[in-house]
Amino acid sequence: MGRRILVIEDQEQNLYLMKYLLEASGYDVVQARDGKEGIAAARTERPDLILLDIQLPTMSGHEVARALRTDPGLSAVPIVAVTSYAMPGDREEAVDAGCTGYLEKPIDPDTFVAEVAGYMQQDPRRSEAAPAGHEGETE
Amino acid sequence: MGGSWRGSRRSDRRGRTVDPKFFWLAFFLFAFLCVPVAAEQLVRVGVYDNPPKVAIDEDGTVSGLYPDLLEYIAAKEGWTLEYVPGTWTESMERLDRGGIDVMVDVAFTAPRRELYAFNNETVLVNWGTVYTRPGLKILSLPELEGLRVTVMAGSTHTVDPGGIVDLAERFNIRCTFVEFDSYEEVFQALASGRADAGVVNRVFGLVFEAEYGVERTPIVFNPIELRFAFPLDDPLTPLLIPRIDHRLEQLKADPDSVYYRALDEYLLETPKRETVIRWPTWLLPGLLAAGAIIAVLVAAVLIVRREVRERTRAEEAHRRSEERFELAMRGANDGLWDWNLTTGEVYYSPRWAQMLGYDVDELERTIETFHDLVHLDDRERLRAEEADYLEGRTDRYQVEFRMRHRDGTYRDVLSRAFVVRGEDGTPLRFVGTHVDISERKYAAQQLEEAKEKAEAADRLKSAFLATMSHELRTPLNSIIGFTGILLQRLAGPLTEEQAKQLGMVQTSARHLLDLINDVLDISKIEAGQLEIFPEPFDLPDLIRELTDVARPMAEGKGLELRVDVDPAVGTIRSDRRRVGQILTNLLSNAIKFTEAGHVRVACTEAGADVLLSVEDTGIGIGKEDLAKLFVPFQQIDTGLTRKYEGTGLGLSICKRLSERLGGRIEVESEPGRGSVFTVRIPKGS
């Protein structure tokens, strides 16, 4: 398939797990361990989808999502938040911040790749899903 | 006169030896001489009808406690008494304008002290007491609102500051006062139902309440000291006062005296004794007829016998009368204090003292007694409250403070009081009550502490569960993730045993995850942190989606999974995720507890709600277990736990979630036949 996925995740085992599962299904995985690195990678690598951990050091996933959405070149890329079920409000906030959707941790290895693929196919609808307000901020 | 007789005997003895015959002769000469000499001092006594303290018969005979006392004193002092009967008002006018030398039974109050002279020894302490007509029960002053209240005209309990009219005004109570000339008329009006409530003094009330069948209320007020009153500028007044005080002092010191006998006789309900000792009528003819020495001896023997008998009865009766009064006060459970701001003297009631473990006689009648017993930390505040109120900076006095009990412990006391002011506004008396609120306070404090502890423990529990479940999730992510990778043979081929064992790891890890999720849900729900995000969604869609997920599990057990959704059901507005959680829970329970038959999911409309039900043909639930079905961690019959895996939290979560969504969950079940769980959820706007 050769499609490129950027995984922004600080936790080594999770990063390895997602990378392994995605690569096993033929995806090209680019990894980043914090928000700043992730934004930089997104700009240079131009991924087809971004998997974004919400609990990141220094810069939260929500901030990263907002930053990504302000980049006109990235405004159309699906961003899937990987949220913790334990934190109330995380998912809703992720969508507010401009994420296309969310996956819950712990990820289910049996369904993970299929779910990610599902979001990638939502491409045509994505621009509607992204809140206009966030895009408007930069204009 | 008696005093001078004793003096003359002593000087005779000192002078030379006297023949006993001369001594007795001298004695009788003196005794006969005394009568005409004393008769010259006429004392006019104002009396009014206020039994049992003083009563006037239809034929004009005067009796009662005051006449008995005065007659005794008069006999001792050699006075002749002339009773001048009248109403209270008439008598007080005579005291003003002349016509009497002494008036009995006058309340020693500040305004009256300006008008009359008073002796120092108090004869009686009395209170105003509110009575009601038979059948009417009232417990507090404000209940007099709108009632007809009978009072005695001019009585201290009526007109004086601290009297009922004043109290009613002070507490803003509107009632109609009807005035009579005597307490008897007050009680008659109550007994006949012509009035609702009436005020009498407690002495009159205790003696006559039974006779009239009126109801005594716990409302007592205006503690007063009753004394003798004299015209201010009458030349006789300075002569009478010291003699009356001297005699009263003597009488009060002697428990056998006429004073205590009169108290017992007149203030008790016991039938009046016929045999009242009358010295002059009994002793004199005896002396004249039979000769002095024998008569005196006989008299002495008789008197001693009689005295002993009387004394025993009197003491018993006196004790009973005091007990009864104490009881009446305790009914109100209030201690009374009455601070005379002019003299500095403070009256404390027996209950006031008893509240702190003292006998009232042990206490100095000063305000220091009170203040010294107040907890050091409360004293300054109390004094400030007193000053603020007395100086008019606050219009209400109600203070709580601690007082030291004799046993060393502290009691919480609620004090309410009011000030009685003179016409120029000077505070004259400060009168208040004490209620022991220690137990009330202690109970409230215990309750508050227990509540705080429970809440703290609850917060700790919720925080702990939230943190733990989050922390447990991170390692589970790896366990579930990598067993999944291995089982998918992504990392390479597996032997059959390896696959089987890794499968067990995966199952256990997933169960552990369910458990953690359930615990987290419960803790969030109980901590009130569970947020609901309502959104419109297609309910039949959700049902299809979830039944599709559950179908393999059902079919794996050989169960039929039916889905019947009413076509009328469409989009509802609720929390999709939570509705899904409820249905998943019910579905997995139904499949888990059913060995043969079917599981049926049905959905219908019911007005503004939708009914979502899951029916099974499983083991069912016994009546006794239905109640604990929705209680957390209660999986019915521990024996089942092994057979049916589960957290025991599923149904309690379903119940709470349903309620959180504005609906409810119900169950019908029969052991061996199956169960139907029905969730009712509002469709939302």
Short mmCIF file of N, CA and C in Angstrom, two decimals, chain A residues 19-135:
data_model
loop_
_atom_site.label_atom_id
_atom_site.label_comp_id
_atom_site.label_asym_id
_atom_site.label_seq_id
_atom_site.Cartn_x
_atom_site.Cartn_y
_atom_site.Cartn_z
N LYS A 19 3.68 0.81 15.77
CA LYS A 19 4.57 0.77 14.61
C LYS A 19 4.60 -0.66 14.04
N TYR A 20 4.72 -1.62 14.93
CA TYR A 20 4.82 -3.02 14.51
C TYR A 20 3.56 -3.47 13.78
N LEU A 21 2.41 -3.13 14.42
CA LEU A 21 1.12 -3.54 13.83
C LEU A 21 0.92 -2.90 12.45
N LEU A 22 1.24 -1.61 12.36
CA LEU A 22 1.02 -0.89 11.10
C LEU A 22 1.99 -1.38 10.01
N GLU A 23 3.22 -1.56 10.39
CA GLU A 23 4.22 -2.01 9.42
C GLU A 23 3.90 -3.43 8.93
N ALA A 24 3.35 -4.23 9.86
CA ALA A 24 2.98 -5.59 9.48
C ALA A 24 1.87 -5.58 8.43
N SER A 25 1.11 -4.50 8.40
CA SER A 25 0.05 -4.38 7.40
C SER A 25 0.51 -3.56 6.19
N GLY A 26 1.80 -3.27 6.15
CA GLY A 26 2.35 -2.64 4.96
C GLY A 26 2.39 -1.14 4.98
N TYR A 27 2.12 -0.52 6.12
CA TYR A 27 2.20 0.94 6.17
C TYR A 27 3.63 1.38 6.40
N ASP A 28 3.88 2.60 5.95
CA ASP A 28 5.17 3.22 6.17
C ASP A 28 5.02 4.10 7.42
N VAL A 29 5.73 3.81 8.49
CA VAL A 29 5.53 4.52 9.76
C VAL A 29 6.67 5.49 10.05
N VAL A 30 6.27 6.73 10.34
CA VAL A 30 7.24 7.73 10.79
C VAL A 30 6.93 7.97 12.26
N GLN A 31 7.95 7.99 13.09
CA GLN A 31 7.66 8.16 14.52
C GLN A 31 8.20 9.47 15.09
N ALA A 32 7.43 9.98 16.09
CA ALA A 32 7.88 11.18 16.80
C ALA A 32 7.54 11.00 18.27
N ARG A 33 8.44 11.53 19.17
CA ARG A 33 8.26 11.24 20.61
C ARG A 33 7.70 12.42 21.40
N ASP A 34 7.55 13.56 20.77
CA ASP A 34 6.83 14.66 21.43
C ASP A 34 6.16 15.55 20.39
N GLY A 35 5.44 16.52 20.85
CA GLY A 35 4.64 17.36 19.97
C GLY A 35 5.45 18.14 18.96
N LYS A 36 6.52 18.73 19.47
CA LYS A 36 7.34 19.58 18.61
C LYS A 36 7.95 18.76 17.46
N GLU A 37 8.49 17.63 17.84
CA GLU A 37 9.08 16.71 16.86
C GLU A 37 8.02 16.24 15.87
N GLY A 38 6.82 16.00 16.42
CA GLY A 38 5.71 15.53 15.60
C GLY A 38 5.29 16.55 14.56
N ILE A 39 5.19 17.81 14.96
CA ILE A 39 4.77 18.86 14.03
C ILE A 39 5.81 19.02 12.92
N ALA A 40 7.08 18.97 13.34
CA ALA A 40 8.16 19.09 12.36
C ALA A 40 8.10 17.94 11.36
N ALA A 41 7.88 16.71 11.89
CA ALA A 41 7.83 15.53 11.03
C ALA A 41 6.65 15.60 10.07
N ALA A 42 5.53 16.11 10.58
CA ALA A 42 4.33 16.23 9.74
C ALA A 42 4.60 17.15 8.55
N ARG A 43 5.34 18.24 8.82
CA ARG A 43 5.61 19.21 7.75
C ARG A 43 6.56 18.64 6.68
N THR A 44 7.54 17.88 7.14
CA THR A 44 8.51 17.38 6.17
C THR A 44 8.06 16.09 5.51
N GLU A 45 7.38 15.20 6.27
CA GLU A 45 7.06 13.87 5.75
C GLU A 45 5.73 13.82 5.00
N ARG A 46 4.87 14.81 5.25
CA ARG A 46 3.54 14.83 4.60
C ARG A 46 2.83 13.48 4.71
N PRO A 47 2.51 13.03 5.97
CA PRO A 47 1.88 11.71 6.15
C PRO A 47 0.44 11.69 5.64
N ASP A 48 -0.06 10.48 5.36
CA ASP A 48 -1.46 10.32 4.95
C ASP A 48 -2.40 10.30 6.16
N LEU A 49 -1.85 10.05 7.32
CA LEU A 49 -2.65 10.03 8.56
C LEU A 49 -1.71 10.25 9.74
N ILE A 50 -2.22 10.89 10.77
CA ILE A 50 -1.40 11.09 11.97
C ILE A 50 -2.09 10.44 13.17
N LEU A 51 -1.36 9.59 13.87
CA LEU A 51 -1.85 9.01 15.13
C LEU A 51 -1.23 9.84 16.25
N LEU A 52 -2.09 10.41 17.07
CA LEU A 52 -1.59 11.39 18.04
C LEU A 52 -1.97 10.99 19.47
N ASP A 53 -0.96 10.71 20.27
CA ASP A 53 -1.21 10.43 21.70
C ASP A 53 -1.60 11.75 22.37
N ILE A 54 -2.58 11.72 23.23
CA ILE A 54 -3.03 12.96 23.85
C ILE A 54 -2.17 13.34 25.06
N GLN A 55 -1.73 12.30 25.81
CA GLN A 55 -0.91 12.61 27.00
C GLN A 55 0.56 12.65 26.62
N LEU A 56 0.97 13.80 26.15
CA LEU A 56 2.37 13.98 25.73
C LEU A 56 3.07 14.93 26.68
N PRO A 57 4.39 14.81 26.82
CA PRO A 57 5.11 15.77 27.66
C PRO A 57 5.23 17.13 26.98
N THR A 58 5.39 18.14 27.75
CA THR A 58 5.55 19.56 27.36
C THR A 58 4.40 20.15 26.54
N MET A 59 3.98 19.46 25.52
CA MET A 59 2.91 20.01 24.68
C MET A 59 1.85 18.92 24.54
N SER A 60 0.61 19.22 24.96
CA SER A 60 -0.40 18.16 24.97
C SER A 60 -0.86 17.85 23.55
N GLY A 61 -1.44 16.68 23.38
CA GLY A 61 -1.96 16.27 22.08
C GLY A 61 -2.94 17.29 21.51
N HIS A 62 -3.73 17.91 22.37
CA HIS A 62 -4.70 18.90 21.90
C HIS A 62 -3.99 20.09 21.27
N GLU A 63 -2.93 20.52 21.92
CA GLU A 63 -2.16 21.65 21.39
C GLU A 63 -1.53 21.28 20.06
N VAL A 64 -1.04 20.04 20.01
CA VAL A 64 -0.42 19.57 18.76
C VAL A 64 -1.46 19.57 17.64
N ALA A 65 -2.64 19.05 17.95
CA ALA A 65 -3.71 18.99 16.94
C ALA A 65 -4.04 20.39 16.43
N ARG A 66 -4.16 21.35 17.37
CA ARG A 66 -4.47 22.72 16.95
C ARG A 66 -3.38 23.29 16.05
N ALA A 67 -2.14 23.01 16.45
CA ALA A 67 -1.01 23.52 15.66
C ALA A 67 -1.03 22.91 14.26
N LEU A 68 -1.30 21.62 14.19
CA LEU A 68 -1.33 20.95 12.88
C LEU A 68 -2.43 21.52 11.99
N ARG A 69 -3.57 21.79 12.62
CA ARG A 69 -4.72 22.28 11.85
C ARG A 69 -4.51 23.71 11.33
N THR A 70 -3.57 24.43 11.94
CA THR A 70 -3.31 25.80 11.47
C THR A 70 -2.42 25.80 10.22
N ASP A 71 -1.84 24.66 9.95
CA ASP A 71 -0.94 24.56 8.77
C ASP A 71 -1.79 24.21 7.54
N PRO A 72 -1.91 25.12 6.60
CA PRO A 72 -2.79 24.86 5.45
C PRO A 72 -2.45 23.56 4.72
N GLY A 73 -1.17 23.24 4.72
CA GLY A 73 -0.76 22.01 4.02
C GLY A 73 -1.19 20.76 4.76
N LEU A 74 -1.54 20.87 6.04
CA LEU A 74 -1.87 19.70 6.86
C LEU A 74 -3.35 19.67 7.24
N SER A 75 -4.08 20.72 6.87
CA SER A 75 -5.47 20.82 7.34
C SER A 75 -6.34 19.68 6.85
N ALA A 76 -5.92 18.99 5.82
CA ALA A 76 -6.74 17.90 5.27
C ALA A 76 -6.31 16.53 5.75
N VAL A 77 -5.23 16.44 6.49
CA VAL A 77 -4.74 15.12 6.94
C VAL A 77 -5.56 14.62 8.12
N PRO A 78 -6.06 13.35 8.05
CA PRO A 78 -6.79 12.84 9.22
C PRO A 78 -5.86 12.74 10.43
N ILE A 79 -6.36 13.26 11.54
CA ILE A 79 -5.61 13.11 12.80
C ILE A 79 -6.46 12.23 13.72
N VAL A 80 -5.90 11.10 14.16
CA VAL A 80 -6.62 10.22 15.06
C VAL A 80 -5.97 10.30 16.44
N ALA A 81 -6.77 10.78 17.41
CA ALA A 81 -6.25 10.88 18.77
C ALA A 81 -6.25 9.50 19.41
N VAL A 82 -5.19 9.21 20.13
CA VAL A 82 -5.17 7.96 20.92
C VAL A 82 -5.35 8.41 22.37
N THR A 83 -6.58 8.20 22.88
CA THR A 83 -6.91 8.77 24.19
C THR A 83 -7.04 7.70 25.24
N SER A 84 -6.91 8.15 26.46
CA SER A 84 -7.09 7.22 27.57
C SER A 84 -8.55 7.29 28.01
N TYR A 85 -9.12 6.14 28.14
CA TYR A 85 -10.52 6.03 28.57
C TYR A 85 -10.69 6.64 29.97
N ALA A 86 -9.61 6.62 30.75
CA ALA A 86 -9.71 7.04 32.14
C ALA A 86 -9.93 8.54 32.29
N MET A 87 -9.54 9.30 31.30
CA MET A 87 -9.62 10.75 31.44
C MET A 87 -10.91 11.29 30.87
N PRO A 88 -11.83 11.68 31.73
CA PRO A 88 -13.11 12.14 31.21
C PRO A 88 -12.92 13.40 30.36
N GLY A 89 -13.61 13.46 29.26
CA GLY A 89 -13.57 14.67 28.44
C GLY A 89 -12.47 14.70 27.40
N ASP A 90 -11.53 13.75 27.49
CA ASP A 90 -10.41 13.75 26.54
C ASP A 90 -10.88 13.64 25.09
N ARG A 91 -11.79 12.72 24.85
CA ARG A 91 -12.22 12.46 23.48
C ARG A 91 -12.89 13.68 22.88
N GLU A 92 -13.78 14.26 23.68
CA GLU A 92 -14.52 15.42 23.19
C GLU A 92 -13.58 16.58 22.91
N GLU A 93 -12.62 16.72 23.80
CA GLU A 93 -11.67 17.81 23.63
C GLU A 93 -10.81 17.57 22.39
N ALA A 94 -10.50 16.31 22.15
CA ALA A 94 -9.69 15.95 20.98
C ALA A 94 -10.41 16.37 19.69
N VAL A 95 -11.71 16.08 19.65
CA VAL A 95 -12.48 16.44 18.45
C VAL A 95 -12.55 17.96 18.33
N ASP A 96 -12.75 18.62 19.46
CA ASP A 96 -12.77 20.08 19.46
C ASP A 96 -11.46 20.67 18.93
N ALA A 97 -10.37 19.99 19.28
CA ALA A 97 -9.05 20.50 18.88
C ALA A 97 -8.75 20.25 17.41
N GLY A 98 -9.63 19.53 16.75
CA GLY A 98 -9.45 19.34 15.31
C GLY A 98 -9.14 17.92 14.89
N CYS A 99 -9.22 16.96 15.83
CA CYS A 99 -8.95 15.57 15.46
C CYS A 99 -10.12 15.01 14.65
N THR A 100 -9.80 14.11 13.75
CA THR A 100 -10.82 13.47 12.93
C THR A 100 -11.60 12.45 13.75
N GLY A 101 -10.89 11.78 14.62
CA GLY A 101 -11.54 10.76 15.44
C GLY A 101 -10.60 10.33 16.55
N TYR A 102 -10.98 9.27 17.23
CA TYR A 102 -10.13 8.83 18.35
C TYR A 102 -10.15 7.32 18.47
N LEU A 103 -9.12 6.83 19.04
CA LEU A 103 -8.99 5.42 19.38
C LEU A 103 -8.69 5.37 20.87
N GLU A 104 -9.15 4.30 21.51
CA GLU A 104 -8.94 4.22 22.93
C GLU A 104 -7.76 3.35 23.29
N LYS A 105 -7.05 3.77 24.29
CA LYS A 105 -5.99 2.94 24.85
C LYS A 105 -6.61 2.11 25.96
N PRO A 106 -6.24 0.87 26.19
CA PRO A 106 -5.25 0.16 25.37
C PRO A 106 -5.84 -0.23 24.00
N ILE A 107 -5.02 -0.17 23.00
CA ILE A 107 -5.51 -0.49 21.66
C ILE A 107 -5.75 -2.00 21.55
N ASP A 108 -6.70 -2.32 20.73
CA ASP A 108 -7.00 -3.74 20.51
C ASP A 108 -6.23 -4.19 19.27
N PRO A 109 -5.24 -5.04 19.44
CA PRO A 109 -4.39 -5.41 18.30
C PRO A 109 -5.19 -6.09 17.17
N ASP A 110 -6.33 -6.68 17.52
CA ASP A 110 -7.12 -7.36 16.49
C ASP A 110 -7.85 -6.39 15.57
N THR A 111 -8.20 -5.23 16.10
CA THR A 111 -9.00 -4.29 15.31
C THR A 111 -8.29 -2.99 14.97
N PHE A 112 -7.13 -2.79 15.57
CA PHE A 112 -6.42 -1.51 15.47
C PHE A 112 -6.19 -1.07 14.02
N VAL A 113 -5.60 -1.93 13.25
CA VAL A 113 -5.23 -1.55 11.88
C VAL A 113 -6.48 -1.23 11.04
N ALA A 114 -7.51 -2.04 11.22
CA ALA A 114 -8.75 -1.82 10.48
C ALA A 114 -9.36 -0.46 10.83
N GLU A 115 -9.32 -0.12 12.11
CA GLU A 115 -9.88 1.17 12.53
C GLU A 115 -9.09 2.34 11.93
N VAL A 116 -7.77 2.18 11.97
CA VAL A 116 -6.93 3.24 11.39
C VAL A 116 -7.25 3.39 9.90
N ALA A 117 -7.36 2.27 9.24
CA ALA A 117 -7.67 2.29 7.80
C ALA A 117 -9.00 2.98 7.54
N GLY A 118 -9.96 2.73 8.44
CA GLY A 118 -11.28 3.35 8.35
C GLY A 118 -11.18 4.87 8.32
N TYR A 119 -10.35 5.41 9.19
CA TYR A 119 -10.21 6.87 9.24
C TYR A 119 -9.55 7.41 7.97
N MET A 120 -8.65 6.60 7.43
CA MET A 120 -7.96 7.07 6.24
C MET A 120 -8.93 7.21 5.07
N GLN A 121 -9.93 6.34 5.06
CA GLN A 121 -10.89 6.39 3.96
C GLN A 121 -11.86 7.55 4.10
N GLN A 122 -11.86 8.16 5.27
CA GLN A 122 -12.81 9.26 5.48
C GLN A 122 -12.34 10.57 4.85
N ASP A 123 -11.23 10.48 4.15
CA ASP A 123 -10.64 11.67 3.55
C ASP A 123 -11.61 12.71 2.99
N PRO A 124 -12.54 12.31 2.12
CA PRO A 124 -13.38 13.32 1.49
C PRO A 124 -14.22 14.09 2.51
N ARG A 125 -14.58 13.41 3.62
CA ARG A 125 -15.46 14.05 4.59
C ARG A 125 -14.70 14.89 5.61
N ARG A 126 -13.42 14.61 5.71
CA ARG A 126 -12.63 15.17 6.79
C ARG A 126 -12.67 16.69 6.91
N SER A 127 -12.58 17.35 5.75
CA SER A 127 -12.52 18.81 5.80
C SER A 127 -13.78 19.41 6.44
N GLU A 128 -14.90 18.70 6.28
CA GLU A 128 -16.14 19.18 6.94
C GLU A 128 -16.06 18.96 8.45
N ALA A 129 -15.45 17.81 8.80
CA ALA A 129 -15.39 17.46 10.21
C ALA A 129 -14.49 18.40 11.01
N ALA A 130 -13.47 18.94 10.32
CA ALA A 130 -12.57 19.82 11.05
C ALA A 130 -13.30 21.12 11.38
N PRO A 131 -13.34 21.51 12.64
CA PRO A 131 -14.07 22.71 13.01
C PRO A 131 -13.52 23.93 12.28
N ALA A 132 -14.41 24.68 11.69
CA ALA A 132 -14.00 25.83 10.88
C ALA A 132 -13.25 26.85 11.71
N GLY A 133 -13.67 26.99 12.95
CA GLY A 133 -13.07 28.01 13.81
C GLY A 133 -11.56 27.89 13.92
N HIS A 134 -11.12 26.67 13.97
CA HIS A 134 -9.68 26.47 14.17
C HIS A 134 -8.90 26.85 12.92
N GLU A 135 -9.52 26.61 11.82
CA GLU A 135 -8.83 27.01 10.59
C GLU A 135 -8.86 28.52 10.46
#
